[in-house]
């Protein structure tokens, strides 16, 4: 397992919570204060129906109401040849 990965600062997937706290502190976001309101949550369905359903149910049990979103396609067209 590598010592560092691209997931080091990605929310609940952070390898070390202290790294996530440092990033939030630099962004001047409160890291220990409770939220006054819940943040907007978007959910992109990409897994199997069973996995997506489990994730959506887990979020709903915690009071989050994610909405399905679509992101623009960032793929660059490939020129022939």
mmCIF file with all atom_site columns, C-alpha atoms in Angstrom:
data_model
loop_
_atom_site.group_PDB
_atom_site.id
_atom_site.type_symbol
_atom_site.label_atom_id
_atom_site.label_alt_id
_atom_site.label_comp_id
_atom_site.label_asym_id
_atom_site.label_entity_id
_atom_site.label_seq_id
_atom_site.pdbx_PDB_ins_code
_atom_site.Cartn_x
_atom_site.Cartn_y
_atom_site.Cartn_z
_atom_site.occupancy
_atom_site.B_iso_or_equiv
_atom_site.pdbx_formal_charge
_atom_site.auth_seq_id
_atom_site.auth_comp_id
_atom_site.auth_asym_id
_atom_site.auth_atom_id
_atom_site.pdbx_PDB_model_num
ATOM 1  C CA . UNK A 1 1  ? 0.000   0.000  0.000   1.00 0.00 ? 1  UNK A CA 1
ATOM 2  C CA . UNK A 1 2  ? 1.508   3.381  -0.937  1.00 0.00 ? 2  UNK A CA 1
ATOM 3  C CA . UNK A 1 3  ? 2.269   5.919  1.801   1.00 0.00 ? 3  UNK A CA 1
ATOM 4  C CA . UNK A 1 4  ? 0.341   8.595  -0.114  1.00 0.00 ? 4  UNK A CA 1
ATOM 5  C CA . UNK A 1 5  ? -2.524  8.353  -2.544  1.00 0.00 ? 5  UNK A CA 1
ATOM 6  C CA . UNK A 1 6  ? -4.871  10.608 -4.459  1.00 0.00 ? 6  UNK A CA 1
ATOM 7  C CA . UNK A 1 7  ? -7.506  9.860  -1.809  1.00 0.00 ? 7  UNK A CA 1
ATOM 8  C CA . UNK A 1 8  ? -5.632  11.606 1.008   1.00 0.00 ? 8  UNK A CA 1
ATOM 9  C CA . UNK A 1 9  ? -8.035  14.570 1.056   1.00 0.00 ? 9  UNK A CA 1
ATOM 10 C CA . UNK A 1 10 ? -11.300 13.150 -0.195  1.00 0.00 ? 10 UNK A CA 1
ATOM 11 C CA . UNK A 1 11 ? -13.722 13.340 2.711   1.00 0.00 ? 11 UNK A CA 1
ATOM 12 C CA . UNK A 1 12 ? -14.622 10.044 4.308   1.00 0.00 ? 12 UNK A CA 1
ATOM 13 C CA . UNK A 1 13 ? -12.047 8.300  2.125   1.00 0.00 ? 13 UNK A CA 1
ATOM 14 C CA . UNK A 1 14 ? -9.148  10.238 3.639   1.00 0.00 ? 14 UNK A CA 1
ATOM 15 C CA . UNK A 1 15 ? -6.313  7.935  4.633   1.00 0.00 ? 15 UNK A CA 1
ATOM 16 C CA . UNK A 1 16 ? -5.540  10.096 7.680   1.00 0.00 ? 16 UNK A CA 1
ATOM 17 C CA . UNK A 1 17 ? -8.117  12.351 9.302   1.00 0.00 ? 17 UNK A CA 1
ATOM 18 C CA . UNK A 1 18 ? -5.399  14.785 10.383  1.00 0.00 ? 18 UNK A CA 1
ATOM 19 C CA . UNK A 1 19 ? -4.631  15.496 6.707   1.00 0.00 ? 19 UNK A CA 1
ATOM 20 C CA . UNK A 1 20 ? -8.297  16.228 6.038   1.00 0.00 ? 20 UNK A CA 1
ATOM 21 C CA . UNK A 1 21 ? -8.458  18.528 9.088   1.00 0.00 ? 21 UNK A CA 1
ATOM 22 C CA . UNK A 1 22 ? -5.365  20.418 7.900   1.00 0.00 ? 22 UNK A CA 1
ATOM 23 C CA . UNK A 1 23 ? -6.901  20.958 4.468   1.00 0.00 ? 23 UNK A CA 1
ATOM 24 C CA . UNK A 1 24 ? -10.194 22.163 5.951   1.00 0.00 ? 24 UNK A CA 1
ATOM 25 C CA . UNK A 1 25 ? -8.338  24.488 8.332   1.00 0.00 ? 25 UNK A CA 1
ATOM 26 C CA . UNK A 1 26 ? -6.442  26.034 5.416   1.00 0.00 ? 26 UNK A CA 1
ATOM 27 C CA . UNK A 1 27 ? -9.736  26.566 3.620   1.00 0.00 ? 27 UNK A CA 1
ATOM 28 C CA . UNK A 1 28 ? -11.055 28.299 6.763   1.00 0.00 ? 28 UNK A CA 1
ATOM 29 C CA . UNK A 1 29 ? -13.810 25.718 7.163   1.00 0.00 ? 29 UNK A CA 1
ATOM 30 C CA . UNK A 1 30 ? -14.776 24.781 10.722  1.00 0.00 ? 30 UNK A CA 1
ATOM 31 C CA . UNK A 1 31 ? -13.617 21.232 11.431  1.00 0.00 ? 31 UNK A CA 1
ATOM 32 C CA . UNK A 1 32 ? -15.033 20.757 14.926  1.00 0.00 ? 32 UNK A CA 1
ATOM 33 C CA . UNK A 1 33 ? -18.149 22.930 14.804  1.00 0.00 ? 33 UNK A CA 1
ATOM 34 C CA . UNK A 1 34 ? -21.501 21.311 14.037  1.00 0.00 ? 34 UNK A CA 1
ATOM 35 C CA . UNK A 1 35 ? -23.126 22.306 10.780  1.00 0.00 ? 35 UNK A CA 1
ATOM 36 C CA . UNK A 1 36 ? -25.928 24.850 11.023  1.00 0.00 ? 36 UNK A CA 1
ATOM 37 C CA . UNK A 1 37 ? -27.475 23.344 7.896   1.00 0.00 ? 37 UNK A CA 1
ATOM 38 C CA . UNK A 1 38 ? -26.794 20.203 5.937   1.00 0.00 ? 38 UNK A CA 1
ATOM 39 C CA . UNK A 1 39 ? -24.746 20.635 2.763   1.00 0.00 ? 39 UNK A CA 1
ATOM 40 C CA . UNK A 1 40 ? -26.214 19.880 -0.639  1.00 0.00 ? 40 UNK A CA 1
ATOM 41 C CA . UNK A 1 41 ? -25.374 16.341 -1.692  1.00 0.00 ? 41 UNK A CA 1
ATOM 42 C CA . UNK A 1 42 ? -25.393 15.079 -5.256  1.00 0.00 ? 42 UNK A CA 1
ATOM 43 C CA . UNK A 1 43 ? -25.231 11.401 -6.099  1.00 0.00 ? 43 UNK A CA 1
ATOM 44 C CA . UNK A 1 44 ? -24.101 9.963  -9.411  1.00 0.00 ? 44 UNK A CA 1
ATOM 45 C CA . UNK A 1 45 ? -25.421 6.452  -9.983  1.00 0.00 ? 45 UNK A CA 1
ATOM 46 C CA . UNK A 1 46 ? -22.472 4.408  -11.163 1.00 0.00 ? 46 UNK A CA 1
ATOM 47 C CA . UNK A 1 47 ? -22.446 1.151  -9.237  1.00 0.00 ? 47 UNK A CA 1
ATOM 48 C CA . UNK A 1 48 ? -24.929 -1.686 -9.294  1.00 0.00 ? 48 UNK A CA 1
ATOM 49 C CA . UNK A 1 49 ? -28.517 -0.961 -8.312  1.00 0.00 ? 49 UNK A CA 1
ATOM 50 C CA . UNK A 1 50 ? -27.981 -2.856 -5.035  1.00 0.00 ? 50 UNK A CA 1
ATOM 51 C CA . UNK A 1 51 ? -24.894 -0.799 -4.077  1.00 0.00 ? 51 UNK A CA 1
ATOM 52 C CA . UNK A 1 52 ? -26.481 2.509  -5.089  1.00 0.00 ? 52 UNK A CA 1
ATOM 53 C CA . UNK A 1 53 ? -29.584 1.655  -3.045  1.00 0.00 ? 53 UNK A CA 1
ATOM 54 C CA . UNK A 1 54 ? -27.492 0.785  0.029   1.00 0.00 ? 54 UNK A CA 1
ATOM 55 C CA . UNK A 1 55 ? -25.583 4.065  -0.228  1.00 0.00 ? 55 UNK A CA 1
ATOM 56 C CA . UNK A 1 56 ? -28.709 6.160  -0.725  1.00 0.00 ? 56 UNK A CA 1
ATOM 57 C CA . UNK A 1 57 ? -30.426 4.447  2.224   1.00 0.00 ? 57 UNK A CA 1
ATOM 58 C CA . UNK A 1 58 ? -27.384 4.997  4.469   1.00 0.00 ? 58 UNK A CA 1
ATOM 59 C CA . UNK A 1 59 ? -27.332 8.703  3.572   1.00 0.00 ? 59 UNK A CA 1
ATOM 60 C CA . UNK A 1 60 ? -31.080 9.016  4.159   1.00 0.00 ? 60 UNK A CA 1
ATOM 61 C CA . UNK A 1 61 ? -30.756 7.385  7.603   1.00 0.00 ? 61 UNK A CA 1
ATOM 62 C CA . UNK A 1 62 ? -28.306 10.137 8.507   1.00 0.00 ? 62 UNK A CA 1
ATOM 63 C CA . UNK A 1 63 ? -30.678 12.874 7.432   1.00 0.00 ? 63 UNK A CA 1
ATOM 64 C CA . UNK A 1 64 ? -29.106 13.596 4.045   1.00 0.00 ? 64 UNK A CA 1
ATOM 65 C CA . UNK A 1 65 ? -31.312 13.706 0.977   1.00 0.00 ? 65 UNK A CA 1
ATOM 66 C CA . UNK A 1 66 ? -29.073 13.344 -2.065  1.00 0.00 ? 66 UNK A CA 1
ATOM 67 C CA . UNK A 1 67 ? -30.441 14.219 -5.473  1.00 0.00 ? 67 UNK A CA 1
ATOM 68 C CA . UNK A 1 68 ? -29.341 12.473 -8.641  1.00 0.00 ? 68 UNK A CA 1
ATOM 69 C CA . UNK A 1 69 ? -27.123 14.759 -10.701 1.00 0.00 ? 69 UNK A CA 1
ATOM 70 C CA . UNK A 1 70 ? -25.530 14.577 -14.114 1.00 0.00 ? 70 UNK A CA 1
ATOM 71 C CA . UNK A 1 71 ? -22.122 16.019 -14.802 1.00 0.00 ? 71 UNK A CA 1
ATOM 72 C CA . UNK A 1 72 ? -21.144 17.397 -18.200 1.00 0.00 ? 72 UNK A CA 1
ATOM 73 C CA . UNK A 1 73 ? -18.993 15.116 -20.284 1.00 0.00 ? 73 UNK A CA 1
ATOM 74 C CA . UNK A 1 74 ? -15.383 16.287 -20.166 1.00 0.00 ? 74 UNK A CA 1
ATOM 75 C CA . UNK A 1 75 ? -14.139 13.717 -22.684 1.00 0.00 ? 75 UNK A CA 1
ATOM 76 C CA . UNK A 1 76 ? -12.153 15.192 -25.533 1.00 0.00 ? 76 UNK A CA 1
ATOM 77 C CA . UNK A 1 77 ? -13.034 13.960 -29.011 1.00 0.00 ? 77 UNK A CA 1
ATOM 78 C CA . UNK A 1 78 ? -10.304 11.811 -30.503 1.00 0.00 ? 78 UNK A CA 1
ATOM 79 C CA . UNK A 1 79 ? -9.186  12.928 -33.942 1.00 0.00 ? 79 UNK A CA 1
ATOM 80 C CA . UNK A 1 80 ? -8.943  10.143 -36.507 1.00 0.00 ? 80 UNK A CA 1
ATOM 81 C CA . UNK A 1 81 ? -5.486  9.004  -37.481 1.00 0.00 ? 81 UNK A CA 1
#
